[in-house]
Amino acid sequence: MHSPLEHAHVLVTGATGFVGQAVVEKLLAAYPTTRVSILVRPRGDLSAQRRAEKLLRKPVFRSWRDSVGEENALAAFTERVTVISGDLEDVPELPDDLDVVVHSASSVSFDLPVDEAFAANVAGPVNLYERLLATGTDPHVVHVSTSYVAGLRKGVAEERSLDHDVDYRTELRSALAARQTAEEASRRPEVLEPLLRQADADHRRAGPRAVSQAAEAARAAWVREELVHHARTRAESLGWPDVYTFTKAMGERVAETLWQGGGHRLSVVRPTIIESSFRHPYPGWIDGFKVADPLIAAYGRGMLPEFPALADTVLDVIPVDFVVNAILAAAAAPPQTGEASYYQVSSGITNPLRFGKLYEYVREYFSANPLKDSSGSHVSVPSWSFPHRGAVERAVRRREKAVEIADRAVGRLPARARTREWMSTLYKARRDINTLRKFTALYQPYTQIEVIFDDARTRALHASLPPERQVEHGFDVTEIDWRHYLQEVHIPGVPGLMRGERPKAGTPRVTELPERSDVVAVFDLQRTVIAATLVEQYLWVELATQPPSGWPKALGNLVALGPRYLQAEMRDRGDFIRTFMRRYAGTHEAELRAAILERVQDSLRRDVLTEAVAQIRAHRAAGHRTVLVTGEIDVFVEPLAPLFDVVVAGQMETDDDGRWTGHLLASPLVGESRATWLTRYARDEGLDLSASYAYGDSYADRPWLEVVGNPRVVNPDAQLYRYARAQRWPVLSWTTTVEGRVAPVLRSLKEGVQR
């Protein structure tokens, strides 16, 4: 029997998306005489044609490529598929011989800013249908929507046009104008001032540029949140749970008004929650995280101790190949001219999957196939009791408060291994709370929904297929055994879910470094190369340069001024160095240098971190230039100079007698000033910063860590630890001093001098 779309010319929008690429694959694999045009947007340096060719390498085309052969697949793709460069923002001229248009392009996000959602899901269809009308042709349009356009309601949603009187034109104009309004509001002093205060409190240690950048980022985030809130509120005020379903409903009205209303044929296909394939192109095919997958993954990783859902509500899931088959069946069965057909591709009436059963099947799967956490231990999945939202909200608030208090306390502790373990635990706790909040907000309308989607017309469409085509081209949801589908087909294929355990942040072995002569490795000093702090070094010098009878006074004075130094350190690293170095006013530099060489040098070297020495030597072996950059005074770091190719340190102002005045000769090279120095140094020396390395321990080091392509944080303070985790920077734990292992490190120092 001839295929229904034999010799047809089909235009597909959204061909690079989940459903779109599956439609293109099915046309190529099962409709050999069908010509296909796809609308593809160039991206960066990739042309539309190149993007389309890369699309052919995706897993969805694997079975077809294997069946026809690699060379034949490329030839067939080139011969049968025409790539039209453009997008729905500015639709290019379209072919004038189209038989079918499958419009599947859309933005599937529940929490987009209102202007972005309307631009994709409403303005896009407007542009498409206006361009189609300009061709003067009469293709049958299959408009892919979602069953959830039914909105916030209870009972059965029928397969027909939506019953509402919302004017999409007015909503579109308002949505597109919303960003300018929010941008103007964000620049008012009453909005900016609290953002600036918070940025200063959080980032002053990283310098004024970091503060201003954080304030501007906070302003941009405020604008986005305003637009997201606008979108959500407007959707709910009109009876939709979120901006996605709201704009998809408006998109349907665009199709009905511009295309059907212009005397053309229209079919609206409304799938429910689209997940991995049941059969074609192979069981379990999926492209990226889909609607239910983040929830499944978070549960399997133990991140959701509870969830507010109705156990008896239906989570309406449909495999993607059923959706594709329904789209193409609808395309081959156009309605009468000027009429529209509606098909809800759903499972809720014919083969319902209740949320309680979904939980049961997912729990069974992860109990039998547990994931591993960062330490390699199996994750125990939680038991859910399906509490109401208020109970979950109260529990979340209690956890948030406890984490906030603990986080403040840990942030004041010294940066030690145990402290970092606590910071890691708190980071994960905060992440889990944020995940629960996000999922509760996004998924609750779908996990507590009490609407059921009628699929009588869709079942009739399936039944109209010839019996010999129903297996390959049908969409009978009664075939699906949900336990088998979830446990054997879907969950094992969720992207990234079953990957091996992630390495635990800590002390990695020194890995092989690329050999290059234009790379620099920059190291901070305290808590990065040596375990000692500036205060500890002062004590060594103080105790080494005066008789024991003077020690109590020196220690007492240091303790008394401790709060002052701590405040300076929290305010600005440079201020701390200036404040502390005033203690040395009147010190004779030559005498201090001699005392350090004779009585302090060994103590300093014993405090060197052996992991740091190993990393420095690895960089030197790879031909990298090793540089120590510190705000500390040069006299104190001279014993470590043999480790590095270059040492950049501060200097003290001296009087005519060679005594320190208590003031620095120049501003300390810390934070942003170090970033500026490093950028200029690399330019002058012909070094490639994008391939270079930097090692620091304090949030004040953030500006210069961001200058290089390979930042590394070592024994970080709480603020830098949180930032590094957010940026996915490596976090290293270097804690082993050379005490008891003096000889190997002294040998390293000696070898450095000889080099």
PDB file of C-alpha atoms in Angstrom, residues 425-627:
ATOM      1  CA  THR A 425      27.779  19.179  53.356  1.00  0.00           C
ATOM      2  CA  LEU A 426      26.115  22.593  53.685  1.00  0.00           C
ATOM      3  CA  TYR A 427      26.566  23.268  49.957  1.00  0.00           C
ATOM      4  CA  LYS A 428      24.754  20.033  49.123  1.00  0.00           C
ATOM      5  CA  ALA A 429      22.038  20.759  51.686  1.00  0.00           C
ATOM      6  CA  ARG A 430      21.435  24.207  50.207  1.00  0.00           C
ATOM      7  CA  ARG A 431      21.438  22.735  46.699  1.00  0.00           C
ATOM      8  CA  ASP A 432      18.883  20.110  47.705  1.00  0.00           C
ATOM      9  CA  ILE A 433      16.628  22.730  49.308  1.00  0.00           C
ATOM     10  CA  ASN A 434      16.817  24.911  46.197  1.00  0.00           C
ATOM     11  CA  THR A 435      16.048  21.889  44.026  1.00  0.00           C
ATOM     12  CA  LEU A 436      13.013  21.021  46.118  1.00  0.00           C
ATOM     13  CA  ARG A 437      11.752  24.597  45.988  1.00  0.00           C
ATOM     14  CA  LYS A 438      12.235  24.805  42.232  1.00  0.00           C
ATOM     15  CA  PHE A 439      10.591  21.474  41.541  1.00  0.00           C
ATOM     16  CA  THR A 440       7.703  22.195  43.882  1.00  0.00           C
ATOM     17  CA  ALA A 441       6.983  25.455  42.058  1.00  0.00           C
ATOM     18  CA  LEU A 442       7.356  24.013  38.559  1.00  0.00           C
ATOM     19  CA  TYR A 443       5.838  20.570  38.894  1.00  0.00           C
ATOM     20  CA  GLN A 444       3.016  21.035  41.350  1.00  0.00           C
ATOM     21  CA  PRO A 445       0.489  22.066  38.684  1.00  0.00           C
ATOM     22  CA  TYR A 446       1.266  18.779  36.906  1.00  0.00           C
ATOM     23  CA  THR A 447       1.514  16.508  39.951  1.00  0.00           C
ATOM     24  CA  GLN A 448      -1.692  17.822  41.546  1.00  0.00           C
ATOM     25  CA  ILE A 449      -3.685  18.353  38.367  1.00  0.00           C
ATOM     26  CA  GLU A 450      -7.163  16.867  38.227  1.00  0.00           C
ATOM     27  CA  VAL A 451      -7.894  17.268  34.531  1.00  0.00           C
ATOM     28  CA  ILE A 452      -8.086  14.247  32.234  1.00  0.00           C
ATOM     29  CA  PHE A 453      -7.510  14.602  28.505  1.00  0.00           C
ATOM     30  CA  ASP A 454     -10.042  13.030  26.175  1.00  0.00           C
ATOM     31  CA  ASP A 455      -8.358  11.135  23.333  1.00  0.00           C
ATOM     32  CA  ALA A 456     -11.338   9.699  21.455  1.00  0.00           C
ATOM     33  CA  ARG A 457     -10.440  11.370  18.152  1.00  0.00           C
ATOM     34  CA  THR A 458      -6.814  10.340  18.527  1.00  0.00           C
ATOM     35  CA  ARG A 459      -7.852   6.722  19.112  1.00  0.00           C
ATOM     36  CA  ALA A 460     -10.092   6.934  16.067  1.00  0.00           C
ATOM     37  CA  LEU A 461      -7.192   8.285  14.015  1.00  0.00           C
ATOM     38  CA  HIS A 462      -5.075   5.306  15.105  1.00  0.00           C
ATOM     39  CA  ALA A 463      -7.899   2.911  14.255  1.00  0.00           C
ATOM     40  CA  SER A 464      -8.182   4.440  10.765  1.00  0.00           C
ATOM     41  CA  LEU A 465      -4.664   3.261   9.903  1.00  0.00           C
ATOM     42  CA  PRO A 466      -4.528   0.058   7.857  1.00  0.00           C
ATOM     43  CA  PRO A 467      -3.896  -2.895  10.185  1.00  0.00           C
ATOM     44  CA  GLU A 468      -0.536  -3.609   8.568  1.00  0.00           C
ATOM     45  CA  ARG A 469       0.651  -0.060   9.431  1.00  0.00           C
ATOM     46  CA  GLN A 470      -0.589   0.126  13.011  1.00  0.00           C
ATOM     47  CA  VAL A 471       2.460  -1.459  14.645  1.00  0.00           C
ATOM     48  CA  GLU A 472       5.074   0.695  12.886  1.00  0.00           C
ATOM     49  CA  HIS A 473       3.012   3.870  12.538  1.00  0.00           C
ATOM     50  CA  GLY A 474       0.427   3.608  15.304  1.00  0.00           C
ATOM     51  CA  PHE A 475       0.058   5.126  18.749  1.00  0.00           C
ATOM     52  CA  ASP A 476      -2.074   2.757  20.818  1.00  0.00           C
ATOM     53  CA  VAL A 477      -1.212   3.577  24.437  1.00  0.00           C
ATOM     54  CA  THR A 478      -2.794   0.359  25.712  1.00  0.00           C
ATOM     55  CA  GLU A 479       0.410  -1.336  24.545  1.00  0.00           C
ATOM     56  CA  ILE A 480       2.395   0.335  27.304  1.00  0.00           C
ATOM     57  CA  ASP A 481       3.227  -1.549  30.501  1.00  0.00           C
ATOM     58  CA  TRP A 482       4.280   1.378  32.666  1.00  0.00           C
ATOM     59  CA  ARG A 483       6.482  -0.613  35.045  1.00  0.00           C
ATOM     60  CA  HIS A 484       8.390  -2.144  32.127  1.00  0.00           C
ATOM     61  CA  TYR A 485       8.560   1.155  30.231  1.00  0.00           C
ATOM     62  CA  LEU A 486       9.933   3.109  33.185  1.00  0.00           C
ATOM     63  CA  GLN A 487      12.300   0.508  34.633  1.00  0.00           C
ATOM     64  CA  GLU A 488      13.557  -1.179  31.467  1.00  0.00           C
ATOM     65  CA  VAL A 489      13.235   1.503  28.794  1.00  0.00           C
ATOM     66  CA  HIS A 490      13.054   5.045  30.107  1.00  0.00           C
ATOM     67  CA  ILE A 491      15.074   5.483  33.320  1.00  0.00           C
ATOM     68  CA  PRO A 492      18.210   3.650  32.075  1.00  0.00           C
ATOM     69  CA  GLY A 493      18.318   6.082  29.146  1.00  0.00           C
ATOM     70  CA  VAL A 494      17.904   9.350  31.051  1.00  0.00           C
ATOM     71  CA  PRO A 495      20.962  11.398  29.970  1.00  0.00           C
ATOM     72  CA  GLY A 496      23.795  11.468  32.497  1.00  0.00           C
ATOM     73  CA  LEU A 497      21.825   9.607  35.161  1.00  0.00           C
ATOM     74  CA  MET A 498      23.724   6.338  35.101  1.00  0.00           C
ATOM     75  CA  ARG A 499      27.219   7.749  34.606  1.00  0.00           C
ATOM     76  CA  GLY A 500      29.947   6.663  36.976  1.00  0.00           C
ATOM     77  CA  GLU A 501      30.495   8.265  40.333  1.00  0.00           C
ATOM     78  CA  ARG A 502      31.948  11.741  40.343  1.00  0.00           C
ATOM     79  CA  PRO A 503      35.318  12.222  41.987  1.00  0.00           C
ATOM     80  CA  LYS A 504      35.230  13.705  45.433  1.00  0.00           C
ATOM     81  CA  ALA A 505      36.686  17.172  45.788  1.00  0.00           C
ATOM     82  CA  GLY A 506      39.958  16.895  47.630  1.00  0.00           C
ATOM     83  CA  THR A 507      43.572  16.069  46.921  1.00  0.00           C
ATOM     84  CA  PRO A 508      43.984  14.696  43.402  1.00  0.00           C
ATOM     85  CA  ARG A 509      47.215  13.219  42.207  1.00  0.00           C
ATOM     86  CA  VAL A 510      49.374  15.565  40.197  1.00  0.00           C
ATOM     87  CA  THR A 511      48.152  15.008  36.658  1.00  0.00           C
ATOM     88  CA  GLU A 512      50.287  15.282  33.566  1.00  0.00           C
ATOM     89  CA  LEU A 513      50.457  18.860  32.345  1.00  0.00           C
ATOM     90  CA  PRO A 514      50.791  19.914  28.695  1.00  0.00           C
ATOM     91  CA  GLU A 515      54.333  20.916  27.813  1.00  0.00           C
ATOM     92  CA  ARG A 516      54.363  24.568  26.795  1.00  0.00           C
ATOM     93  CA  SER A 517      56.777  27.445  27.186  1.00  0.00           C
ATOM     94  CA  ASP A 518      54.135  30.185  26.953  1.00  0.00           C
ATOM     95  CA  VAL A 519      52.199  29.147  30.056  1.00  0.00           C
ATOM     96  CA  VAL A 520      52.489  30.639  33.521  1.00  0.00           C
ATOM     97  CA  ALA A 521      51.506  29.004  36.812  1.00  0.00           C
ATOM     98  CA  VAL A 522      50.831  31.660  39.456  1.00  0.00           C
ATOM     99  CA  PHE A 523      50.710  30.781  43.159  1.00  0.00           C
ATOM    100  CA  ASP A 524      49.506  32.693  46.180  1.00  0.00           C
ATOM    101  CA  LEU A 525      51.523  32.144  49.348  1.00  0.00           C
ATOM    102  CA  GLN A 526      49.581  31.638  52.569  1.00  0.00           C
ATOM    103  CA  ARG A 527      47.454  28.500  52.842  1.00  0.00           C
ATOM    104  CA  THR A 528      48.434  27.742  49.247  1.00  0.00           C
ATOM    105  CA  VAL A 529      52.194  27.179  49.327  1.00  0.00           C
ATOM    106  CA  ILE A 530      52.720  27.396  53.066  1.00  0.00           C
ATOM    107  CA  ALA A 531      50.331  26.565  55.891  1.00  0.00           C
ATOM    108  CA  ALA A 532      51.365  29.585  57.966  1.00  0.00           C
ATOM    109  CA  THR A 533      49.461  32.854  58.047  1.00  0.00           C
ATOM    110  CA  LEU A 534      50.986  36.332  58.200  1.00  0.00           C
ATOM    111  CA  VAL A 535      50.275  36.399  61.954  1.00  0.00           C
ATOM    112  CA  GLU A 536      52.052  33.081  62.503  1.00  0.00           C
ATOM    113  CA  GLN A 537      55.055  34.283  60.566  1.00  0.00           C
ATOM    114  CA  TYR A 538      55.157  37.409  62.710  1.00  0.00           C
ATOM    115  CA  LEU A 539      55.214  35.240  65.821  1.00  0.00           C
ATOM    116  CA  TRP A 540      58.166  33.237  64.502  1.00  0.00           C
ATOM    117  CA  VAL A 541      60.080  36.419  63.832  1.00  0.00           C
ATOM    118  CA  GLU A 542      59.069  38.045  67.135  1.00  0.00           C
ATOM    119  CA  LEU A 543      60.003  35.031  69.213  1.00  0.00           C
ATOM    120  CA  ALA A 544      63.235  34.506  67.303  1.00  0.00           C
ATOM    121  CA  THR A 545      64.481  38.087  67.644  1.00  0.00           C
ATOM    122  CA  GLN A 546      63.925  38.763  71.346  1.00  0.00           C
ATOM    123  CA  PRO A 547      64.650  36.965  74.624  1.00  0.00           C
ATOM    124  CA  PRO A 548      61.956  34.705  76.145  1.00  0.00           C
ATOM    125  CA  SER A 549      61.249  37.334  78.811  1.00  0.00           C
ATOM    126  CA  GLY A 550      59.655  39.514  76.103  1.00  0.00           C
ATOM    127  CA  TRP A 551      57.404  36.792  74.670  1.00  0.00           C
ATOM    128  CA  PRO A 552      54.385  37.282  77.013  1.00  0.00           C
ATOM    129  CA  LYS A 553      54.178  40.979  76.169  1.00  0.00           C
ATOM    130  CA  ALA A 554      54.400  40.315  72.419  1.00  0.00           C
ATOM    131  CA  LEU A 555      51.730  37.617  72.589  1.00  0.00           C
ATOM    132  CA  GLY A 556      49.447  39.735  74.767  1.00  0.00           C
ATOM    133  CA  ASN A 557      49.680  42.679  72.414  1.00  0.00           C
ATOM    134  CA  LEU A 558      48.903  40.445  69.430  1.00  0.00           C
ATOM    135  CA  VAL A 559      45.851  38.976  71.156  1.00  0.00           C
ATOM    136  CA  ALA A 560      44.586  42.418  72.160  1.00  0.00           C
ATOM    137  CA  LEU A 561      44.782  43.709  68.599  1.00  0.00           C
ATOM    138  CA  GLY A 562      43.377  40.498  67.107  1.00  0.00           C
ATOM    139  CA  PRO A 563      39.820  41.850  66.495  1.00  0.00           C
ATOM    140  CA  ARG A 564      41.237  44.891  64.724  1.00  0.00           C
ATOM    141  CA  TYR A 565      43.265  42.697  62.383  1.00  0.00           C
ATOM    142  CA  LEU A 566      40.307  40.387  61.754  1.00  0.00           C
ATOM    143  CA  GLN A 567      38.098  43.322  60.771  1.00  0.00           C
ATOM    144  CA  ALA A 568      40.776  44.580  58.386  1.00  0.00           C
ATOM    145  CA  GLU A 569      41.091  41.116  56.822  1.00  0.00           C
ATOM    146  CA  MET A 570      37.319  40.814  56.347  1.00  0.00           C
ATOM    147  CA  ARG A 571      37.176  44.327  54.882  1.00  0.00           C
ATOM    148  CA  ASP A 572      40.113  44.207  52.489  1.00  0.00           C
ATOM    149  CA  ARG A 573      43.235  42.036  52.202  1.00  0.00           C
ATOM    150  CA  GLY A 574      45.346  45.080  51.416  1.00  0.00           C
ATOM    151  CA  ASP A 575      44.073  46.915  54.500  1.00  0.00           C
ATOM    152  CA  PHE A 576      44.992  43.921  56.633  1.00  0.00           C
ATOM    153  CA  ILE A 577      48.570  43.856  55.317  1.00  0.00           C
ATOM    154  CA  ARG A 578      48.958  47.628  55.814  1.00  0.00           C
ATOM    155  CA  THR A 579      47.512  47.479  59.328  1.00  0.00           C
ATOM    156  CA  PHE A 580      49.551  44.498  60.431  1.00  0.00           C
ATOM    157  CA  MET A 581      52.860  45.632  58.967  1.00  0.00           C
ATOM    158  CA  ARG A 582      52.767  48.787  61.084  1.00  0.00           C
ATOM    159  CA  ARG A 583      53.890  46.528  63.943  1.00  0.00           C
ATOM    160  CA  TYR A 584      57.307  46.476  62.260  1.00  0.00           C
ATOM    161  CA  ALA A 585      57.838  50.244  62.462  1.00  0.00           C
ATOM    162  CA  GLY A 586      61.458  50.865  63.558  1.00  0.00           C
ATOM    163  CA  THR A 587      62.690  47.422  62.511  1.00  0.00           C
ATOM    164  CA  HIS A 588      66.105  47.450  60.864  1.00  0.00           C
ATOM    165  CA  GLU A 589      65.706  45.626  57.553  1.00  0.00           C
ATOM    166  CA  ALA A 590      69.212  44.212  57.371  1.00  0.00           C
ATOM    167  CA  GLU A 591      68.985  42.858  60.910  1.00  0.00           C
ATOM    168  CA  LEU A 592      65.563  41.335  60.217  1.00  0.00           C
ATOM    169  CA  ARG A 593      66.835  39.717  57.035  1.00  0.00           C
ATOM    170  CA  ALA A 594      69.744  38.173  58.934  1.00  0.00           C
ATOM    171  CA  ALA A 595      67.454  36.940  61.741  1.00  0.00           C
ATOM    172  CA  ILE A 596      65.112  35.295  59.257  1.00  0.00           C
ATOM    173  CA  LEU A 597      68.030  33.617  57.483  1.00  0.00           C
ATOM    174  CA  GLU A 598      69.523  32.338  60.727  1.00  0.00           C
ATOM    175  CA  ARG A 599      66.553  31.579  62.965  1.00  0.00           C
ATOM    176  CA  VAL A 600      63.241  31.651  61.008  1.00  0.00           C
ATOM    177  CA  GLN A 601      64.087  30.128  57.649  1.00  0.00           C
ATOM    178  CA  ASP A 602      63.824  26.527  58.815  1.00  0.00           C
ATOM    179  CA  SER A 603      60.443  27.147  60.484  1.00  0.00           C
ATOM    180  CA  LEU A 604      59.112  28.682  57.278  1.00  0.00           C
ATOM    181  CA  ARG A 605      60.353  25.819  55.143  1.00  0.00           C
ATOM    182  CA  ARG A 606      58.895  23.230  57.508  1.00  0.00           C
ATOM    183  CA  ASP A 607      55.524  24.863  56.923  1.00  0.00           C
ATOM    184  CA  VAL A 608      55.670  24.370  53.148  1.00  0.00           C
ATOM    185  CA  LEU A 609      52.889  22.155  51.796  1.00  0.00           C
ATOM    186  CA  THR A 610      54.343  19.113  50.061  1.00  0.00           C
ATOM    187  CA  GLU A 611      51.423  18.955  47.614  1.00  0.00           C
ATOM    188  CA  ALA A 612      52.272  22.521  46.578  1.00  0.00           C
ATOM    189  CA  VAL A 613      55.914  21.579  46.010  1.00  0.00           C
ATOM    190  CA  ALA A 614      54.830  18.622  43.854  1.00  0.00           C
ATOM    191  CA  GLN A 615      52.546  20.828  41.767  1.00  0.00           C
ATOM    192  CA  ILE A 616      55.187  23.536  41.333  1.00  0.00           C
ATOM    193  CA  ARG A 617      57.737  20.951  40.213  1.00  0.00           C
ATOM    194  CA  ALA A 618      55.213  19.460  37.778  1.00  0.00           C
ATOM    195  CA  HIS A 619      54.689  22.868  36.197  1.00  0.00           C
ATOM    196  CA  ARG A 620      58.424  23.472  35.909  1.00  0.00           C
ATOM    197  CA  ALA A 621      58.896  20.026  34.364  1.00  0.00           C
ATOM    198  CA  ALA A 622      56.275  20.931  31.748  1.00  0.00           C
ATOM    199  CA  GLY A 623      58.175  24.082  30.840  1.00  0.00           C
ATOM    200  CA  HIS A 624      55.729  26.436  32.533  1.00  0.00           C
ATOM    201  CA  ARG A 625      56.947  29.594  34.187  1.00  0.00           C
ATOM    202  CA  THR A 626      56.254  29.412  37.920  1.00  0.00           C
ATOM    203  CA  VAL A 627      55.496  32.676  39.692  1.00  0.00           C
TER     204      VAL A 627
END
